[in-house]
mmCIF file of C-alpha atoms in Angstrom:
data_model
loop_
_atom_site.group_PDB
_atom_site.id
_atom_site.type_symbol
_atom_site.label_atom_id
_atom_site.label_comp_id
_atom_site.label_asym_id
_atom_site.label_seq_id
_atom_site.Cartn_x
_atom_site.Cartn_y
_atom_site.Cartn_z
ATOM 1 C CA MET A 27 -50.880 39.958 -26.262
ATOM 2 C CA MET A 28 -50.227 38.852 -29.880
ATOM 3 C CA ASP A 29 -47.285 41.050 -30.225
ATOM 4 C CA ALA A 30 -45.638 39.354 -27.079
ATOM 5 C CA ILE A 31 -45.979 35.862 -28.279
ATOM 6 C CA LYS A 32 -44.749 36.547 -31.699
ATOM 7 C CA LEU A 33 -41.729 38.485 -30.020
ATOM 8 C CA PHE A 34 -41.108 35.611 -27.863
ATOM 9 C CA LEU A 35 -41.339 33.031 -30.514
ATOM 10 C CA PHE A 36 -39.062 34.859 -32.484
ATOM 11 C CA PHE A 37 -36.303 34.954 -29.905
ATOM 12 C CA VAL A 38 -36.826 31.206 -29.797
ATOM 13 C CA ASP A 39 -36.183 30.393 -32.943
ATOM 14 C CA VAL A 40 -33.245 32.849 -32.988
ATOM 15 C CA PHE A 41 -31.962 30.866 -30.165
ATOM 16 C CA PHE A 42 -32.733 27.527 -31.850
ATOM 17 C CA VAL A 43 -30.472 28.573 -34.963
ATOM 18 C CA ILE A 44 -27.839 29.781 -32.823
ATOM 19 C CA TYR A 45 -27.685 26.610 -30.933
ATOM 20 C CA LEU A 46 -27.916 24.469 -34.162
ATOM 21 C CA ILE A 47 -25.020 26.250 -35.332
ATOM 22 C CA GLY A 48 -22.873 25.889 -31.902
ATOM 23 C CA TYR A 49 -23.901 22.425 -31.649
ATOM 24 C CA SER A 50 -22.896 21.586 -35.268
ATOM 25 C CA THR A 51 -20.424 23.630 -35.064
ATOM 26 C CA PHE A 52 -18.949 21.641 -32.011
ATOM 27 C CA LEU A 53 -19.664 18.002 -33.778
ATOM 28 C CA PHE A 54 -17.314 19.501 -36.718
ATOM 29 C CA LEU A 55 -14.559 20.213 -34.342
ATOM 30 C CA SER A 56 -14.548 17.067 -32.545
ATOM 31 C CA VAL A 57 -14.589 15.010 -35.605
ATOM 32 C CA VAL A 58 -11.458 16.862 -36.841
ATOM 33 C CA VAL A 59 -9.756 16.703 -33.792
ATOM 34 C CA GLY A 60 -10.536 12.914 -33.415
ATOM 35 C CA ALA A 61 -9.499 12.518 -36.761
ATOM 36 C CA SER A 62 -5.982 14.469 -36.468
ATOM 37 C CA GLU A 63 -5.264 12.475 -33.130
ATOM 38 C CA LEU A 64 -5.865 9.036 -34.793
ATOM 39 C CA TYR A 65 -3.788 10.086 -37.776
ATOM 40 C CA GLU A 66 -1.058 11.081 -35.489
ATOM 41 C CA LYS A 67 -1.513 7.455 -33.543
ATOM 42 C CA ARG A 68 -1.418 5.495 -36.530
ATOM 43 C CA MET A 69 1.954 7.297 -37.895
ATOM 44 C CA ASP A 70 3.638 6.952 -34.466
ATOM 45 C CA GLU A 71 2.725 3.207 -34.726
ATOM 46 C CA LYS A 72 3.813 3.135 -38.206
ATOM 47 C CA MET A 73 7.249 4.961 -37.617
ATOM 48 C CA LYS A 74 8.041 2.924 -34.579
ATOM 49 C CA GLY A 75 8.532 6.206 -32.652
ATOM 50 C CA THR A 76 11.021 7.461 -35.180
ATOM 51 C CA PRO A 77 11.224 11.346 -34.731
ATOM 52 C CA ARG A 78 9.439 13.319 -37.479
ATOM 53 C CA HIS A 79 11.335 14.988 -39.943
ATOM 54 C CA ASP A 80 9.919 18.735 -39.304
ATOM 55 C CA PHE A 81 11.287 18.551 -35.800
ATOM 56 C CA TYR A 82 14.587 17.345 -36.450
ATOM 57 C CA ILE A 83 17.617 18.438 -38.852
ATOM 58 C CA PRO A 84 19.356 15.790 -40.279
ATOM 59 C CA ILE A 85 22.852 15.117 -39.233
ATOM 60 C CA SER A 86 25.480 12.785 -41.605
ATOM 61 C CA ILE A 87 28.175 11.068 -39.014
ATOM 62 C CA ILE A 88 31.526 10.835 -40.908
ATOM 63 C CA VAL A 89 33.407 7.897 -39.568
ATOM 64 C CA PRO A 90 36.810 6.624 -41.033
ATOM 65 C CA ALA A 91 37.781 3.824 -40.206
ATOM 66 C CA HIS A 92 40.962 1.211 -40.744
ATOM 67 C CA ASN A 93 41.188 -1.684 -39.213
ATOM 68 C CA GLU A 94 38.574 -1.114 -36.309
ATOM 69 C CA GLU A 95 36.378 -4.121 -36.364
ATOM 70 C CA MET A 96 35.944 -3.911 -32.214
ATOM 71 C CA THR A 97 35.709 0.036 -32.141
ATOM 72 C CA VAL A 98 33.641 0.694 -34.954
ATOM 73 C CA VAL A 99 30.917 -1.140 -33.103
ATOM 74 C CA ASP A 100 31.428 1.042 -30.164
ATOM 75 C CA THR A 101 30.966 4.183 -32.385
ATOM 76 C CA VAL A 102 27.897 2.795 -34.314
ATOM 77 C CA PHE A 103 26.303 1.237 -30.936
ATOM 78 C CA SER A 104 26.382 4.862 -28.670
ATOM 79 C CA LEU A 105 24.348 6.309 -31.991
ATOM 80 C CA LEU A 106 21.647 3.445 -31.854
ATOM 81 C CA GLU A 107 21.163 4.299 -28.129
ATOM 82 C CA GLN A 108 20.413 8.296 -28.882
ATOM 83 C CA ASP A 109 16.839 9.422 -28.983
ATOM 84 C CA TYR A 110 17.488 11.229 -31.937
ATOM 85 C CA LYS A 111 16.981 8.961 -34.898
ATOM 86 C CA LEU A 112 17.292 11.492 -38.109
ATOM 87 C CA TYR A 113 21.014 10.770 -39.039
ATOM 88 C CA GLU A 114 22.670 8.820 -41.545
ATOM 89 C CA ILE A 115 26.080 6.959 -40.555
ATOM 90 C CA ILE A 116 28.935 7.195 -43.449
ATOM 91 C CA VAL A 117 31.510 4.781 -42.762
ATOM 92 C CA VAL A 118 34.400 4.853 -45.225
ATOM 93 C CA ASP A 119 36.632 1.656 -44.543
ATOM 94 C CA ASP A 120 40.274 2.918 -45.592
ATOM 95 C CA GLY A 121 41.615 -0.370 -46.987
ATOM 96 C CA SER A 122 40.637 -2.529 -43.700
ATOM 97 C CA THR A 123 42.238 -6.140 -43.481
ATOM 98 C CA ASP A 124 40.479 -6.850 -40.730
ATOM 99 C CA ASP A 125 36.711 -7.633 -40.223
ATOM 100 C CA THR A 126 35.645 -3.958 -40.170
ATOM 101 C CA LYS A 127 33.289 -4.450 -43.148
ATOM 102 C CA ILE A 128 31.861 -7.285 -41.557
ATOM 103 C CA GLN A 129 30.781 -5.375 -38.716
ATOM 104 C CA VAL A 130 29.004 -2.493 -39.982
ATOM 105 C CA GLU A 131 27.318 -5.118 -42.349
ATOM 106 C CA LYS A 132 25.742 -6.275 -39.222
ATOM 107 C CA PHE A 133 24.117 -3.309 -38.287
ATOM 108 C CA ILE A 134 22.907 -2.492 -41.816
ATOM 109 C CA SER A 135 21.428 -5.880 -42.075
ATOM 110 C CA GLU A 136 19.431 -4.672 -39.019
ATOM 111 C CA ASN A 137 18.341 -1.523 -40.667
ATOM 112 C CA LYS A 138 17.688 0.228 -37.429
ATOM 113 C CA VAL A 139 19.697 3.309 -38.500
ATOM 114 C CA HIS A 140 20.380 4.361 -42.253
ATOM 115 C CA ILE A 141 24.356 3.238 -42.851
ATOM 116 C CA ILE A 142 26.289 3.846 -46.081
ATOM 117 C CA TYR A 143 29.377 1.645 -46.291
ATOM 118 C CA CYS A 144 32.199 2.353 -48.819
ATOM 119 C CA TYR A 145 35.720 0.645 -49.214
ATOM 120 C CA GLN A 146 38.717 2.699 -50.453
ATOM 121 C CA LYS A 147 42.189 1.424 -51.207
ATOM 122 C CA ASN A 148 44.438 2.440 -48.271
ATOM 123 C CA SER A 149 44.731 6.121 -49.043
ATOM 124 C CA GLY A 150 44.761 7.609 -45.504
ATOM 125 C CA LYS A 151 42.263 8.904 -43.102
ATOM 126 C CA MET A 152 41.819 12.419 -44.757
ATOM 127 C CA GLU A 153 40.946 10.983 -48.079
ATOM 128 C CA ALA A 154 38.530 8.742 -46.292
ATOM 129 C CA ILE A 155 36.783 11.639 -44.980
ATOM 130 C CA ASN A 156 37.048 13.560 -48.314
ATOM 131 C CA LYS A 157 34.810 10.557 -49.570
ATOM 132 C CA ALA A 158 32.217 10.651 -47.090
ATOM 133 C CA VAL A 159 31.768 14.083 -47.010
ATOM 134 C CA LYS A 160 31.053 14.079 -50.770
ATOM 135 C CA LEU A 161 28.588 10.819 -50.054
ATOM 136 C CA SER A 162 26.690 12.918 -47.327
ATOM 137 C CA SER A 163 23.538 14.684 -47.315
ATOM 138 C CA GLY A 164 22.614 16.168 -44.002
ATOM 139 C CA ASN A 165 22.040 19.401 -43.285
ATOM 140 C CA LEU A 166 24.499 19.014 -40.289
ATOM 141 C CA MET A 167 27.664 17.087 -40.209
ATOM 142 C CA VAL A 168 30.130 15.845 -37.594
ATOM 143 C CA ASP A 169 33.234 13.523 -37.645
ATOM 144 C CA CYS A 170 33.775 10.791 -35.384
ATOM 145 C CA ASP A 171 37.016 8.735 -35.318
ATOM 146 C CA SER A 172 35.908 4.894 -35.118
ATOM 147 C CA ASP A 173 37.455 4.828 -31.859
ATOM 148 C CA ASP A 174 35.575 7.316 -30.261
ATOM 149 C CA TYR A 175 31.807 7.305 -29.459
ATOM 150 C CA PHE A 176 28.945 9.998 -28.458
ATOM 151 C CA VAL A 177 27.955 10.972 -25.270
ATOM 152 C CA GLU A 178 24.447 9.865 -24.009
ATOM 153 C CA ASN A 179 23.091 13.448 -24.488
ATOM 154 C CA ALA A 180 25.058 14.405 -27.257
ATOM 155 C CA PHE A 181 22.254 15.048 -30.011
ATOM 156 C CA ASP A 182 19.962 16.624 -27.669
ATOM 157 C CA ILE A 183 22.787 19.119 -26.870
ATOM 158 C CA ILE A 184 23.327 19.450 -30.756
ATOM 159 C CA GLU A 185 19.858 19.995 -31.703
ATOM 160 C CA LYS A 186 19.186 22.384 -29.034
ATOM 161 C CA ASN A 187 21.898 24.790 -30.583
ATOM 162 C CA SER A 188 21.404 23.351 -34.128
ATOM 163 C CA ASN A 189 19.225 26.431 -35.454
ATOM 164 C CA ARG A 190 21.363 28.963 -35.215
ATOM 165 C CA LEU A 191 23.916 27.151 -37.071
ATOM 166 C CA VAL A 192 21.356 26.619 -40.255
ATOM 167 C CA GLU A 193 20.101 29.640 -39.900
ATOM 168 C CA ASN A 194 23.055 32.225 -39.376
ATOM 169 C CA GLN A 195 24.743 32.127 -43.049
ATOM 170 C CA LYS A 196 27.879 33.803 -41.142
ATOM 171 C CA LEU A 197 28.889 30.196 -39.319
ATOM 172 C CA TYR A 198 30.189 27.130 -40.741
ATOM 173 C CA GLY A 199 29.970 25.167 -37.349
ATOM 174 C CA LEU A 200 29.594 24.765 -33.569
ATOM 175 C CA VAL A 201 32.415 23.695 -31.463
ATOM 176 C CA PHE A 202 31.958 21.340 -28.479
ATOM 177 C CA LEU A 203 34.192 19.725 -25.855
ATOM 178 C CA LYS A 204 35.353 16.506 -26.182
ATOM 179 C CA LYS A 205 35.968 14.140 -22.915
ATOM 180 C CA GLU A 206 38.605 11.934 -22.242
ATOM 181 C CA ASN A 207 38.289 8.105 -21.305
ATOM 182 C CA ASP A 208 38.193 9.154 -17.518
ATOM 183 C CA GLY A 209 35.633 11.665 -18.133
ATOM 184 C CA THR A 210 37.784 14.860 -17.781
ATOM 185 C CA ILE A 211 37.625 17.668 -20.741
ATOM 186 C CA SER A 212 40.239 17.184 -23.296
ATOM 187 C CA GLY A 213 42.547 20.263 -22.866
ATOM 188 C CA ASN A 214 40.601 23.147 -21.298
ATOM 189 C CA LYS A 215 36.958 24.977 -21.731
ATOM 190 C CA PHE A 216 36.293 27.805 -23.861
ATOM 191 C CA LYS A 217 37.182 31.132 -22.266
ATOM 192 C CA ASN A 218 34.581 33.073 -24.323
ATOM 193 C CA PRO A 219 31.660 30.617 -25.197
ATOM 194 C CA GLU A 220 28.934 31.629 -27.457
ATOM 195 C CA LYS A 221 30.864 34.246 -29.175
ATOM 196 C CA GLU A 222 31.653 33.943 -32.715
ATOM 197 C CA THR A 223 35.150 33.654 -33.547
ATOM 198 C CA THR A 224 37.275 31.443 -35.850
ATOM 199 C CA MET A 225 39.479 28.205 -35.137
ATOM 200 C CA PHE A 226 42.634 30.243 -35.346
ATOM 201 C CA ASP A 227 41.702 32.591 -32.962
ATOM 202 C CA LEU A 228 40.586 29.799 -30.632
ATOM 203 C CA TYR A 229 43.986 28.044 -30.396
ATOM 204 C CA PHE A 230 46.604 31.282 -30.985
ATOM 205 C CA LYS A 231 44.537 33.886 -29.289
ATOM 206 C CA GLU A 232 42.219 32.678 -26.325
ATOM 207 C CA ASP A 233 44.620 29.636 -25.863
ATOM 208 C CA VAL A 234 42.485 27.100 -26.164
ATOM 209 C CA ASP A 235 44.180 23.581 -26.329
ATOM 210 C CA GLY A 236 42.774 19.999 -26.432
ATOM 211 C CA GLU A 237 40.417 18.040 -29.193
ATOM 212 C CA LYS A 238 37.472 19.634 -29.995
ATOM 213 C CA ILE A 239 34.516 18.576 -31.790
ATOM 214 C CA ILE A 240 33.068 20.643 -34.477
ATOM 215 C CA VAL A 241 29.576 19.894 -35.882
ATOM 216 C CA PHE A 242 29.419 21.934 -39.300
ATOM 217 C CA ASN A 243 26.962 23.196 -41.262
ATOM 218 C CA GLY A 244 26.589 20.301 -43.817
ATOM 219 C CA GLN A 245 26.302 22.941 -46.943
ATOM 220 C CA LYS A 246 29.445 24.870 -46.076
ATOM 221 C CA ARG A 247 31.133 21.695 -45.180
ATOM 222 C CA ARG A 248 30.984 20.004 -48.535
ATOM 223 C CA GLU A 249 32.459 23.327 -50.295
ATOM 224 C CA PHE A 250 35.900 22.494 -48.838
ATOM 225 C CA PHE A 251 38.122 19.541 -48.566
ATOM 226 C CA HIS A 252 41.438 18.306 -47.289
ATOM 227 C CA GLU A 253 43.894 19.351 -49.546
ATOM 228 C CA LEU A 254 46.379 16.570 -50.212
ATOM 229 C CA GLU A 255 49.687 16.632 -52.432
ATOM 230 C CA HIS A 256 52.767 14.505 -52.940
ATOM 231 C CA ASN A 257 51.030 11.150 -52.003
ATOM 232 C CA GLU A 258 50.034 12.474 -48.485
ATOM 233 C CA LYS A 259 48.143 10.229 -46.696
ATOM 234 C CA PHE A 260 47.331 12.639 -43.200
ATOM 235 C CA ILE A 261 47.510 16.202 -42.729
ATOM 236 C CA THR A 262 46.320 18.277 -39.920
ATOM 237 C CA GLU A 263 42.752 19.353 -39.756
ATOM 238 C CA SER A 264 44.038 22.979 -39.366
ATOM 239 C CA ARG A 265 45.035 23.638 -43.016
ATOM 240 C CA MET A 266 41.436 23.326 -44.259
ATOM 241 C CA TYR A 267 39.894 24.824 -41.091
ATOM 242 C CA HIS A 268 42.020 28.033 -42.093
ATOM 243 C CA LYS A 269 40.452 28.223 -45.578
ATOM 244 C CA MET A 270 37.141 28.333 -43.606
ATOM 245 C CA ASP A 271 37.811 30.880 -41.096
ATOM 246 C CA GLU A 272 38.383 33.136 -44.360
ATOM 247 C CA GLU A 273 35.011 32.920 -45.249
ATOM 248 C CA TYR A 274 32.747 31.975 -42.111
ATOM 249 C CA LYS A 275 32.752 31.804 -38.209
ATOM 250 C CA ILE A 276 32.245 29.273 -35.627
ATOM 251 C CA ILE A 277 30.924 29.556 -32.265
ATOM 252 C CA PRO A 278 32.164 27.515 -29.190
ATOM 253 C CA ILE A 279 29.673 25.640 -26.626
ATOM 254 C CA ASN A 280 30.984 24.545 -23.339
ATOM 255 C CA GLU A 281 29.391 21.211 -23.392
ATOM 256 C CA ALA A 282 30.836 17.744 -24.299
ATOM 257 C CA VAL A 283 29.277 15.769 -27.426
ATOM 258 C CA GLU A 284 32.011 12.946 -27.770
ATOM 259 C CA GLN A 285 34.149 10.797 -25.766
ATOM 260 C CA GLY A 286 37.187 8.686 -26.128
ATOM 261 C CA SER A 287 36.549 4.840 -26.483
ATOM 262 C CA TYR A 288 35.741 2.648 -23.968
ATOM 263 C CA ILE A 289 37.568 -0.441 -22.937
ATOM 264 C CA GLN A 290 37.774 -1.995 -26.242
ATOM 265 C CA ASP A 291 35.535 -5.051 -25.659
ATOM 266 C CA ARG A 292 32.913 -3.676 -23.512
ATOM 267 C CA ILE A 293 30.013 -2.408 -25.952
ATOM 268 C CA TYR A 294 31.373 -5.376 -28.234
ATOM 269 C CA LYS A 295 30.758 -8.353 -26.053
ATOM 270 C CA LYS A 296 27.082 -6.753 -25.344
ATOM 271 C CA TYR A 297 26.522 -5.971 -28.864
ATOM 272 C CA LYS A 298 27.710 -10.018 -29.521
#
């Protein structure tokens, strides 16, 4: 009888020890999870909804501008309406004589997004782009003329394709479609999307036409510049693309990320 009681008490002790260990573990995990949720909540409040860096890839948007006081507002405003906020806008003012600088400085003073403004003596669009590329720091890079703007879901489209551009060392860019003012696609769509090719082959072997938008690997883009000669102010992008084609590839994607400018005053009046 005593042996049975001792055995019972032994099992009670074992059960009590296991219960204490389990309950202590539960309390510890509850505190850890609660603290983690509280930290995330406070960080979200502190960052005011700004996306965390570990979920997004930094993008540099290159905006050359010359006497674009009206349309540069459209371009920046289209970026402010994107959910994706981990980007920098680099505006190189190519000798404007209007209020381009004043309009850009309005956005800078609002501090809603990181904007770099740089003024240069009128030297042409390509020199402005060269200067902006030198100032850039993003893992990705894309040009946007100051009379164009990004479509509503542009950065969702870019983001879902961005990892392969950063991870695949053979690529220098992803090539997207561009829409005209009326919403139609500029030129035609890609006949062989999602396959590695070159800009030369796209236009001269695959019969692609119309304006397209390249999202570059930032590091590779900073290896190349538009080479101006004999006081040139403008050359076609194809000269630089040809040199990039010799070392790397691109992937065409049948989705649009940019569009021609709105009627000039539309967003501008809304902003004012």
